[in-house]
Each structure stands twice: as C-alpha cells, then as structure tokens.
PDB file of C-alpha atoms in Angstrom:
ATOM      1  CA  MET A 236     -57.037   0.729 -65.147  1.00 51.00           C
ATOM      2  CA  ILE A 237     -58.195  -1.477 -62.289  1.00 54.00           C
ATOM      3  CA  GLN A 238     -56.535  -4.849 -61.980  1.00 51.00           C
ATOM      4  CA  THR A 239     -58.885  -7.686 -61.071  1.00 51.00           C
ATOM      5  CA  LYS A 240     -56.188 -10.351 -60.913  1.00 56.00           C
ATOM      6  CA  SER A 241     -54.925 -11.018 -57.399  1.00 62.00           C
ATOM      7  CA  ALA A 242     -51.308 -10.434 -56.451  1.00 71.00           C
ATOM      8  CA  HIS A 243     -51.351 -13.778 -54.635  1.00 76.00           C
ATOM      9  CA  GLN A 244     -51.952 -17.037 -56.474  1.00 82.00           C
ATOM     10  CA  GLN A 245     -51.549 -19.402 -53.519  1.00 88.00           C
ATOM     11  CA  LYS A 246     -54.302 -21.810 -52.524  1.00 88.00           C
ATOM     12  CA  PHE A 247     -54.787 -20.485 -48.976  1.00 89.00           C
ATOM     13  CA  CYS A 248     -54.446 -17.312 -46.962  1.00 89.00           C
ATOM     14  CA  TYR A 249     -53.924 -17.759 -43.227  1.00 91.00           C
ATOM     15  CA  LEU A 250     -54.481 -14.993 -40.708  1.00 89.00           C
ATOM     16  CA  ILE A 251     -52.185 -15.560 -37.731  1.00 88.00           C
ATOM     17  CA  GLU A 252     -52.924 -13.502 -34.640  1.00 86.00           C
ATOM     18  CA  LEU A 253     -50.731 -13.897 -31.558  1.00 83.00           C
ATOM     19  CA  THR A 254     -52.384 -13.384 -28.197  1.00 77.00           C
ATOM     20  CA  GLY A 255     -50.969 -10.947 -25.701  1.00 67.00           C
ATOM     21  CA  ASP A 256     -50.087  -7.286 -25.945  1.00 61.00           C
ATOM     22  CA  ILE A 257     -46.350  -7.417 -26.655  1.00 64.00           C
ATOM     23  CA  TYR A 258     -45.613  -6.691 -30.298  1.00 63.00           C
ATOM     24  CA  THR A 259     -43.170  -9.431 -31.174  1.00 70.00           C
ATOM     25  CA  ASP A 260     -41.976  -9.505 -34.773  1.00 77.00           C
ATOM     26  CA  LEU A 261     -42.673 -13.040 -35.882  1.00 81.00           C
ATOM     27  CA  LEU A 262     -40.936 -12.499 -39.219  1.00 85.00           C
ATOM     28  CA  VAL A 263     -37.465 -12.024 -37.739  1.00 83.00           C
ATOM     29  CA  ALA A 264     -37.846 -15.344 -35.908  1.00 83.00           C
ATOM     30  CA  LEU A 265     -38.504 -17.368 -39.077  1.00 90.00           C
ATOM     31  CA  SER A 266     -35.830 -19.687 -40.446  1.00 92.00           C
ATOM     32  CA  ALA A 267     -35.054 -19.710 -44.172  1.00 93.00           C
ATOM     33  CA  ASP A 268     -37.178 -22.842 -44.671  1.00 93.00           C
ATOM     34  CA  GLU A 269     -40.089 -21.323 -42.761  1.00 93.00           C
ATOM     35  CA  GLN A 270     -39.935 -18.190 -44.886  1.00 93.00           C
ATOM     36  CA  LYS A 271     -40.107 -20.319 -48.044  1.00 94.00           C
ATOM     37  CA  ILE A 272     -43.495 -21.904 -47.287  1.00 95.00           C
ATOM     38  CA  GLY A 273     -45.254 -18.802 -48.585  1.00 95.00           C
ATOM     39  CA  ASP A 274     -45.554 -15.034 -48.634  1.00 94.00           C
ATOM     40  CA  TRP A 275     -45.605 -13.577 -45.114  1.00 94.00           C
ATOM     41  CA  GLU A 276     -46.949 -10.079 -44.567  1.00 92.00           C
ATOM     42  CA  ARG A 277     -47.427  -8.057 -41.392  1.00 90.00           C
ATOM     43  CA  VAL A 278     -50.910  -6.638 -40.734  1.00 90.00           C
ATOM     44  CA  TYR A 279     -50.266  -3.222 -39.238  1.00 87.00           C
ATOM     45  CA  SER A 280     -53.916  -2.268 -38.803  1.00 85.00           C
ATOM     46  CA  ALA A 281     -54.631  -5.082 -36.341  1.00 80.00           C
ATOM     47  CA  LYS A 282     -54.840  -4.528 -32.589  1.00 80.00           C
ATOM     48  CA  LEU A 283     -52.896  -7.703 -31.766  1.00 80.00           C
ATOM     49  CA  PRO A 284     -49.648  -8.851 -33.445  1.00 83.00           C
ATOM     50  CA  THR A 285     -51.036 -10.251 -36.688  1.00 88.00           C
ATOM     51  CA  TRP A 286     -49.658 -11.653 -39.964  1.00 90.00           C
ATOM     52  CA  ARG A 287     -51.019 -13.018 -43.215  1.00 92.00           C
ATOM     53  CA  LEU A 288     -49.426 -16.056 -44.776  1.00 94.00           C
ATOM     54  CA  TRP A 289     -50.232 -16.807 -48.407  1.00 93.00           C
ATOM     55  CA  THR A 290     -49.327 -20.437 -49.092  1.00 93.00           C
ATOM     56  CA  ASN A 291     -50.230 -23.713 -50.758  1.00 93.00           C
ATOM     57  CA  GLU A 292     -49.333 -25.609 -47.579  1.00 92.00           C
ATOM     58  CA  ASN A 293     -52.082 -27.228 -45.533  1.00 88.00           C
ATOM     59  CA  ALA A 294     -53.243 -26.124 -42.093  1.00 86.00           C
ATOM     60  CA  ASP A 295     -51.229 -28.771 -40.241  1.00 87.00           C
ATOM     61  CA  THR A 296     -47.987 -27.491 -41.754  1.00 91.00           C
ATOM     62  CA  VAL A 297     -48.852 -23.885 -40.882  1.00 91.00           C
ATOM     63  CA  ARG A 298     -49.796 -24.848 -37.314  1.00 88.00           C
ATOM     64  CA  TYR A 299     -46.505 -26.729 -36.963  1.00 89.00           C
ATOM     65  CA  VAL A 300     -44.414 -23.812 -38.222  1.00 91.00           C
ATOM     66  CA  VAL A 301     -46.104 -21.133 -36.123  1.00 87.00           C
ATOM     67  CA  SER A 302     -46.184 -23.148 -32.894  1.00 84.00           C
ATOM     68  CA  HIS A 303     -42.525 -24.111 -33.266  1.00 84.00           C
ATOM     69  CA  VAL A 304     -41.420 -20.534 -33.950  1.00 83.00           C
ATOM     70  CA  ILE A 305     -43.236 -19.391 -30.807  1.00 79.00           C
ATOM     71  CA  ALA A 306     -41.747 -22.199 -28.703  1.00 79.00           C
ATOM     72  CA  ARG A 307     -38.228 -21.931 -30.150  1.00 79.00           C
ATOM     73  CA  TYR A 308     -37.931 -18.222 -29.498  1.00 72.00           C
ATOM     74  CA  SER A 309     -39.901 -18.290 -26.222  1.00 70.00           C
ATOM     75  CA  LEU A 310     -42.148 -15.574 -27.558  1.00 67.00           C
ATOM     76  CA  PRO A 311     -44.361 -14.045 -24.863  1.00 61.00           C
ATOM     77  CA  GLN A 312     -47.519 -15.236 -26.588  1.00 58.00           C
ATOM     78  CA  ASN A 313     -48.300 -18.819 -25.720  1.00 60.00           C
ATOM     79  CA  ASP A 314     -51.456 -19.115 -27.805  1.00 73.00           C
ATOM     80  CA  TYR A 315     -52.587 -17.821 -31.153  1.00 80.00           C
ATOM     81  CA  TRP A 316     -55.591 -17.581 -33.420  1.00 83.00           C
ATOM     82  CA  LEU A 317     -55.356 -19.115 -36.852  1.00 85.00           C
ATOM     83  CA  ILE A 318     -57.952 -18.411 -39.530  1.00 85.00           C
ATOM     84  CA  GLN A 319     -57.843 -20.056 -42.950  1.00 85.00           C
ATOM     85  CA  TYR A 320     -59.251 -18.512 -46.111  1.00 84.00           C
ATOM     86  CA  GLU A 321     -59.586 -20.153 -49.506  1.00 78.00           C
ATOM     87  CA  GLY A 322     -57.316 -18.164 -51.777  1.00 66.00           C
ATOM     88  CA  ASN A 323     -58.470 -14.573 -51.991  1.00 65.00           C
ATOM     89  CA  ASP A 324     -62.016 -15.280 -50.806  1.00 64.00           C
ATOM     90  CA  HIS A 325     -62.151 -13.656 -47.380  1.00 64.00           C
ATOM     91  CA  GLN A 326     -65.925 -13.941 -47.120  1.00 66.00           C
ATOM     92  CA  HIS A 327     -66.054 -17.419 -45.570  1.00 64.00           C
ATOM     93  CA  PRO A 328     -63.185 -17.963 -43.140  1.00 69.00           C
ATOM     94  CA  THR A 329     -62.524 -21.275 -41.425  1.00 64.00           C
ATOM     95  CA  MET A 330     -61.471 -20.970 -37.792  1.00 61.00           C
ATOM     96  CA  LEU A 331     -58.879 -23.632 -37.129  1.00 60.00           C
ATOM     97  CA  HIS A 332     -59.346 -24.022 -33.367  1.00 51.00           C
ATOM     98  CA  PRO A 333     -58.654 -20.702 -31.675  1.00 51.00           C
ATOM     99  CA  ARG A 334     -55.985 -21.825 -29.226  1.00 48.00           C
ATOM    100  CA  PHE A 335     -52.880 -23.922 -29.688  1.00 45.00           C
ATOM    101  CA  HIS A 336     -50.725 -24.289 -26.591  1.00 42.00           C
ATOM    102  CA  THR A 337     -47.061 -24.417 -27.499  1.00 40.00           C
ATOM    103  CA  ARG A 338     -45.715 -25.099 -24.010  1.00 37.00           C
TER     104      ARG A 338
END
C-alpha cells in the first residue's frame, strides 16, 4: 500500500547548501538547542555539502542558526544557499538571498 501522508508535518522545509568543496558535517557542529528546531537530514546525492531542515521556525531563525554554526566552528564555507519550501511542496521554492556572509 502506498502512503500518501508525508513523514514530515512541519510548516517549512529548508534546503541548506554550503559553498565550497570541503565536505564539512554540519550536523556534528549543532548544539542541542539547534538540533531541536527541527528535523535535520543530510542530502547525500548533492554535489555540495547539503542538508534539509524540516521546521516550523521562520527563515530568520534558520538563517541565524546556520550562520552562527558556520562562524562558531570556523567552517571553511563562508557563504551558503538557503532555499525555503512550503511544507512538502517542492514545486515552488523561495530563494532566501543566495549569499549570507558570516565573517
């Protein structure tokens, strides 16, 4: 039987793609509070280090968390791409400014 109900019930899905070619694991750099804002999952099929974050938090909160993780751990990527989707609808993404400088 095919399930039509999504595994994720959060309001937004964010696609977070770090620039650069070094495969840093963002998930090990997250604090306990940062992990709690939603469901983080690594996207292994992407060419750049990429994660999905399923959350009810708004874009400003997600930008704050990601930029601070990058700055706090001095990750080699200084910029990132952030794309916001409404729930499970990945047909109409919203690009939330492609570059955020963290240093």
